[in-house]
Structures are given as structure tokens and as C-alpha cells.
Coordinates of C-alpha atoms in Angstrom, one line a residue:
M9 CA 24.5 10.4 7.5
E10 CA 24.4 10.9 11.7
I11 CA 22.5 14.2 11.1
I12 CA 19.9 12.4 9.3
S13 CA 19.4 9.8 12.0
L14 CA 19.3 12.3 14.4
I15 CA 16.1 14.5 12.5
S16 CA 14.8 11.2 11.8
L17 CA 14.9 10.4 15.7
W18 CA 13.3 13.8 16.6
M19 CA 10.7 14.5 14.2
I20 CA 7.6 13.0 15.0
P21 CA 8.3 13.8 18.7
S22 CA 8.9 17.3 17.8
L23 CA 6.2 18.0 15.4
I24 CA 3.6 16.3 18.2
G25 CA 5.6 19.0 20.9
I26 CA 4.9 21.7 18.5
I27 CA 1.2 20.8 17.7
L28 CA 0.8 20.5 22.0
L29 CA 2.6 24.1 22.7
Y30 CA 0.3 25.6 19.6
G31 CA -2.8 24.3 21.3
T32 CA -2.2 25.4 24.4
F33 CA -1.1 28.6 23.1
K34 CA -4.6 29.0 21.6
K35 CA -6.4 28.0 24.8
V36 CA -7.6 24.8 23.2
P37 CA -7.9 21.9 25.5
T38 CA -5.1 19.6 24.2
Y39 CA -5.7 16.9 26.7
E40 CA -9.4 16.6 26.0
S41 CA -9.0 17.0 22.6
F42 CA -6.6 14.3 22.2
V43 CA -8.8 11.9 24.3
E44 CA -12.0 13.2 22.4
G45 CA -10.2 12.2 19.2
G46 CA -9.2 8.3 20.4
K47 CA -12.7 7.6 21.2
E48 CA -13.3 8.8 17.7
G49 CA -10.3 6.4 16.5
I50 CA -12.2 3.7 18.5
Q51 CA -15.2 4.0 16.8
I52 CA -13.8 3.7 13.3
A53 CA -11.9 0.8 13.8
F54 CA -14.9 -1.1 15.3
S55 CA -16.9 0.4 11.7
I56 CA -13.8 -1.0 9.4
I57 CA -14.1 -4.4 10.8
P58 CA -16.5 -5.8 8.7
Y59 CA -14.9 -4.9 5.7
L60 CA -11.6 -5.6 6.8
V61 CA -12.7 -9.3 7.2
G62 CA -14.4 -9.3 3.8
M63 CA -11.7 -8.1 2.0
L64 CA -9.1 -10.3 3.9
V65 CA -11.1 -13.0 3.0
S66 CA -11.7 -12.8 -0.2
I67 CA -8.0 -12.5 -0.8
S68 CA -7.9 -15.4 0.8
I69 CA -10.3 -17.4 -1.3
F70 CA -8.3 -15.9 -4.4
R71 CA -5.2 -17.0 -3.7
A72 CA -6.3 -20.5 -2.3
S73 CA -8.4 -21.3 -4.8
G74 CA -5.5 -21.3 -7.8
A75 CA -7.1 -18.3 -10.1
L76 CA -4.4 -16.5 -9.2
E77 CA -2.2 -19.0 -10.9
Y78 CA -4.4 -19.9 -13.5
F79 CA -4.8 -15.9 -14.4
M80 CA -0.9 -15.9 -14.3
S81 CA -0.8 -18.8 -16.8
F82 CA -2.4 -17.0 -19.4
L83 CA -0.3 -13.3 -19.2
K84 CA 3.2 -15.2 -18.7
P85 CA 3.4 -15.3 -22.5
V86 CA 2.6 -12.0 -23.3
L87 CA 5.1 -10.5 -20.4
D88 CA 7.6 -12.6 -21.9
F89 CA 7.1 -11.4 -25.0
I90 CA 7.5 -7.6 -23.9
G91 CA 10.5 -8.4 -21.6
V92 CA 8.8 -8.2 -17.9
P93 CA 9.7 -10.8 -15.6
S94 CA 6.7 -13.1 -15.2
E95 CA 7.7 -13.6 -11.8
V96 CA 6.3 -10.0 -10.6
A97 CA 3.2 -10.2 -12.1
P98 CA 1.5 -11.6 -9.2
L99 CA 2.7 -8.7 -7.2
A100 CA 1.4 -6.2 -9.8
I101 CA -1.9 -8.2 -9.2
I102 CA -2.5 -8.5 -5.2
R103 CA -0.8 -5.3 -4.8
P104 CA -3.8 -3.6 -5.2
I105 CA -5.9 -5.4 -3.1
S106 CA -4.1 -6.4 0.1
G107 CA -0.8 -4.8 1.1
N108 CA 0.0 -7.3 3.6
A109 CA 0.0 -10.2 0.5
A110 CA 2.3 -7.6 -1.4
L111 CA 4.6 -7.5 1.2
G112 CA 4.8 -11.2 1.4
M113 CA 5.2 -11.5 -2.3
T114 CA 8.1 -8.8 -2.4
S115 CA 9.6 -10.6 0.1
D116 CA 9.9 -14.0 -1.3
L117 CA 10.8 -12.6 -4.4
I118 CA 13.7 -10.7 -2.3
A119 CA 14.5 -14.1 -0.7
T120 CA 14.7 -16.4 -3.7
Y121 CA 16.1 -13.8 -6.4
G122 CA 18.1 -11.8 -4.0
P123 CA 17.6 -7.9 -3.2
D124 CA 20.4 -7.0 -5.8
S125 CA 18.7 -8.7 -8.6
F126 CA 16.0 -7.5 -11.2
I127 CA 13.3 -9.3 -10.3
G128 CA 13.8 -8.0 -6.5
R129 CA 15.0 -4.5 -7.4
L130 CA 11.9 -4.2 -9.6
A131 CA 9.6 -6.1 -6.5
S132 CA 10.6 -3.5 -4.3
V133 CA 9.8 -0.5 -6.6
I134 CA 6.6 -1.8 -7.5
Q135 CA 5.7 -2.2 -3.7
G136 CA 6.8 1.1 -2.7
S137 CA 5.0 2.8 -6.4
T138 CA 1.8 1.2 -6.0
D139 CA -1.4 1.2 -3.9
T140 CA -3.6 -0.7 -2.1
T141 CA -6.7 0.4 -4.1
L142 CA -9.3 -1.7 -3.6
Y143 CA -8.3 -2.0 -0.1
V144 CA -8.6 1.7 0.5
L145 CA -12.3 2.0 -1.5
T146 CA -13.4 -0.9 0.4
V147 CA -12.7 -0.2 4.1
Y148 CA -12.4 3.7 3.9
F149 CA -14.7 4.0 1.3
G150 CA -17.3 1.6 3.4
A151 CA -16.5 3.0 6.7
V152 CA -18.0 6.5 5.8
G153 CA -20.6 4.8 3.7
I154 CA -19.9 5.9 0.3
K155 CA -21.7 3.9 -2.0
R156 CA -20.5 4.8 -5.7
M157 CA -17.1 4.5 -6.0
G158 CA -16.6 4.0 -9.8
D159 CA -14.8 7.2 -10.5
A160 CA -12.2 6.3 -7.4
L161 CA -12.0 3.0 -8.7
K162 CA -11.1 3.9 -12.2
V163 CA -8.7 6.4 -11.1
G164 CA -7.0 4.1 -8.4
L165 CA -6.4 1.3 -10.5
L166 CA -5.3 3.4 -13.7
A167 CA -2.7 4.9 -10.7
D168 CA -1.5 1.4 -10.1
L169 CA -0.7 0.7 -13.6
V170 CA 1.2 3.7 -14.2
G171 CA 3.3 3.1 -11.3
F172 CA 3.8 -0.7 -12.3
I173 CA 4.5 0.5 -15.6
A174 CA 7.3 3.3 -14.2
A175 CA 8.8 1.1 -12.0
I176 CA 9.4 -1.6 -14.7
V177 CA 10.7 1.5 -16.6
V178 CA 13.3 3.3 -14.1
V179 CA 14.3 -0.3 -12.9
T180 CA 15.3 -1.0 -16.5
L181 CA 17.1 2.3 -16.9
M182 CA 18.8 2.5 -13.7
F183 CA 20.0 -1.2 -13.5
G184 CA 19.6 -2.8 -16.8
K185 CA 17.8 -6.5 -16.6

């Protein structure tokens, strides 16, 4: 276990050092390249802000309006019928929209039901096996000016659905209910 801790502690600094040494060996002006990359990063960060604010406001409105709870009242009987705890369904809905909101929901589920409960384990696996699809599409595609994202949206949401189903299957097989 100590070897893994040592590797994880030194992995990123070693990688950065190797890249800098390789760049210097190839006669690339590494410091100037680093500064130029930093300038580009700041420009991208500023261009992303409007999309990020729009997404965060939309998420807040969705949760604060009660629309999420209303939608969940329709899903609860179906989820109960197929054996999926309805407590994790809001996580499955919010996760493609916002990683921070999903992390908050996961933390609440773990605090309420415990980390070793079926719901706590399921929430953790859902958190790790799905992505923030709408956030990624809105922020990153918007920042580079991509307007048509229909296929990427379909594939991303399908991947989230597969991740959600796989999480249920794997947690049920490994830990039971």
C-alpha cells in the first residue's frame, strides 16, 4: 500500500518534469510555451463564463421550482416495480446536468443511508459511472462555437443511461439489496 501512495504522490510532478526535460531536449522554449498556454487558458475560461452561468441558473430553477420532485412522483411507481430505489433516481436525472449538484445529492444519500448501504453504494457507483453530458455540451461546445450537437447529445445521454443501468446491475450483483 505504501508503494501505491508513493507512486501517486510522485506521478504528476514526475510527468511534468519529463515533459519539461523532453521539451528542452527538443529545443522547445518550454517557459514561453507554458506562458502562452496560460494565456489561452484564461481566454477560454472567460469565453465559457456565460454558458456556465446559464447552465447553473437553469439547474437552480429546475430544482427550486419543484419540477424535479413533481417528475419523481410519476417515476416512483415504475422504479419500485423494477426494484430500483427511488431515492437514487433524482441523482440519475441531475448527474447529466451538473456534477456539483449530483455530488451534493450523492453526499446527502450517503449521509442519510450510510456509505455501506445499498443506496449509498449505488449512488457512489452512479456518480462514478456517468458524466455531466449537458454541462459538457453546453460549456465546451458553446465555447468553441459548435451549434449542432444533436448526435453528441444522443450518444452522451445514451452513455449515461447505460452507466446508470450498469451501476444498478453491478451493485446488485456485488452487494445484493
